[in-house]
Amino acid sequence: MNKTVLITGASGTVARAAGKHLCEEGFRVIGTSRSVSDDNPSYTDTFRLDLLKDDDIEDLEEVLKEVDAVFHLAWNTAEENFDTHKAWKGNLEMYK
């Protein structure tokens, strides 16, 4: 049985490269992003999720039930989010 990997930030350059590599190695790869396309060849499945929205976090929790590993590559690049401590705190709290 293939292992399932979730990659957040799936529309990003690093995430697409990681997804493509993992697919080629035989993993089932789920990509999530605010803007990922449904036909992205770097992933087995994709979901449009915004990790800053409560409703989408509930959807993410459902997806995580079938996942063996997570590559958290999402990053909110809005200028006001470049307070490093605040950004890391948000990233860590998301998985509590």
CSV table of C-alpha atoms in Angstrom, one decimal:
chain,number,residue,atom,x,y,z
A,1,MET,CA,0.0,0.0,0.0
A,2,ASN,CA,1.3,3.4,-0.9
A,3,LYS,CA,2.0,6.0,1.7
A,4,THR,CA,0.1,9.3,1.5
A,5,VAL,CA,1.8,12.6,1.9
A,6,LEU,CA,0.1,16.0,2.3
A,7,ILE,CA,1.9,19.1,1.0
A,8,THR,CA,0.6,22.5,2.0
A,9,GLY,CA,1.4,25.5,-0.2
A,10,ALA,CA,1.0,23.3,-3.2
A,11,SER,CA,1.1,26.1,-5.8
A,12,GLY,CA,4.6,27.1,-4.7
A,13,THR,CA,7.8,26.2,-6.6
A,14,VAL,CA,9.3,24.1,-3.8
A,15,ALA,CA,6.0,22.3,-3.1
A,16,ARG,CA,5.5,21.5,-6.8
A,17,ALA,CA,9.0,20.1,-7.1
A,18,ALA,CA,8.5,18.0,-3.9
A,19,GLY,CA,5.1,16.8,-5.1
A,20,LYS,CA,6.5,15.7,-8.5
A,21,HIS,CA,9.4,13.9,-6.9
A,22,LEU,CA,7.2,12.1,-4.4
A,23,CYS,CA,4.7,11.0,-7.1
A,24,GLU,CA,7.5,9.7,-9.2
A,25,GLU,CA,8.7,7.6,-6.1
A,26,GLY,CA,5.2,6.1,-5.8
A,27,PHE,CA,3.7,8.1,-3.0
A,28,ARG,CA,0.1,9.3,-3.1
A,29,VAL,CA,0.5,13.1,-2.8
A,30,ILE,CA,-2.2,15.5,-1.8
A,31,GLY,CA,-1.6,19.1,-2.5
A,32,THR,CA,-3.4,21.9,-0.7
A,33,SER,CA,-3.3,25.6,-1.5
A,34,ARG,CA,-5.4,28.7,-1.8
A,35,SER,CA,-4.8,28.6,-5.6
A,36,VAL,CA,-3.8,25.1,-6.6
A,37,SER,CA,-5.3,23.8,-9.9
A,38,ASP,CA,-7.2,20.6,-10.1
A,39,ASP,CA,-5.0,19.2,-13.0
A,40,ASN,CA,-1.6,19.9,-11.4
A,41,PRO,CA,0.6,17.0,-12.5
A,42,SER,CA,2.7,17.3,-9.3
A,43,TYR,CA,-0.1,15.8,-7.2
A,44,THR,CA,-2.3,12.8,-7.1
A,45,ASP,CA,-5.1,14.9,-5.5
A,46,THR,CA,-5.6,18.6,-4.8
A,47,PHE,CA,-7.7,20.6,-2.5
A,48,ARG,CA,-8.2,24.4,-2.4
A,49,LEU,CA,-7.8,25.3,1.2
A,50,ASP,CA,-6.9,28.5,3.0
A,51,LEU,CA,-5.2,27.6,6.2
A,52,LEU,CA,-6.2,30.9,7.8
A,53,LYS,CA,-9.9,30.1,7.5
A,54,ASP,CA,-11.7,28.1,10.2
A,55,ASP,CA,-14.0,26.3,7.7
A,56,ASP,CA,-11.0,25.2,5.6
A,57,ILE,CA,-9.2,24.0,8.8
A,58,GLU,CA,-12.1,21.7,9.4
A,59,ASP,CA,-11.7,20.4,5.8
A,60,LEU,CA,-8.0,20.0,6.4
A,61,GLU,CA,-8.7,17.9,9.5
A,62,GLU,CA,-10.7,15.5,7.4
A,63,VAL,CA,-8.0,15.2,4.8
A,64,LEU,CA,-5.3,14.6,7.5
A,65,LYS,CA,-7.2,11.4,8.6
A,66,GLU,CA,-5.8,9.6,5.5
A,67,VAL,CA,-2.3,11.1,5.6
A,68,ASP,CA,1.0,9.5,6.7
A,69,ALA,CA,3.2,12.6,6.6
A,70,VAL,CA,2.9,16.3,6.1
A,71,PHE,CA,5.2,18.7,4.3
A,72,HIS,CA,4.1,22.1,5.6
A,73,LEU,CA,5.3,24.5,2.8
A,74,ALA,CA,2.6,27.1,2.9
A,75,TRP,CA,3.5,30.6,3.8
A,76,ASN,CA,1.5,33.8,4.0
A,77,THR,CA,3.6,36.3,2.1
A,78,ALA,CA,1.5,39.4,2.8
A,79,GLU,CA,3.9,42.2,4.0
A,80,GLU,CA,2.1,42.5,7.4
A,81,ASN,CA,3.0,38.9,8.1
A,82,PHE,CA,6.7,39.3,8.0
A,83,ASP,CA,6.9,39.5,11.9
A,84,THR,CA,8.8,36.2,12.1
A,85,HIS,CA,7.7,35.4,15.7
A,86,LYS,CA,4.1,35.9,14.8
A,87,ALA,CA,4.3,33.9,11.6
A,88,TRP,CA,6.0,30.9,13.3
A,89,LYS,CA,3.5,31.0,16.2
A,90,GLY,CA,0.6,30.8,13.7
A,91,ASN,CA,2.2,27.9,11.9
A,92,LEU,CA,2.8,26.0,15.1
A,93,GLU,CA,-0.7,26.7,16.5
A,94,MET,CA,-2.4,25.4,13.4
A,95,TYR,CA,-1.4,21.8,14.3
A,96,LYS,CA,-2.5,21.9,18.0
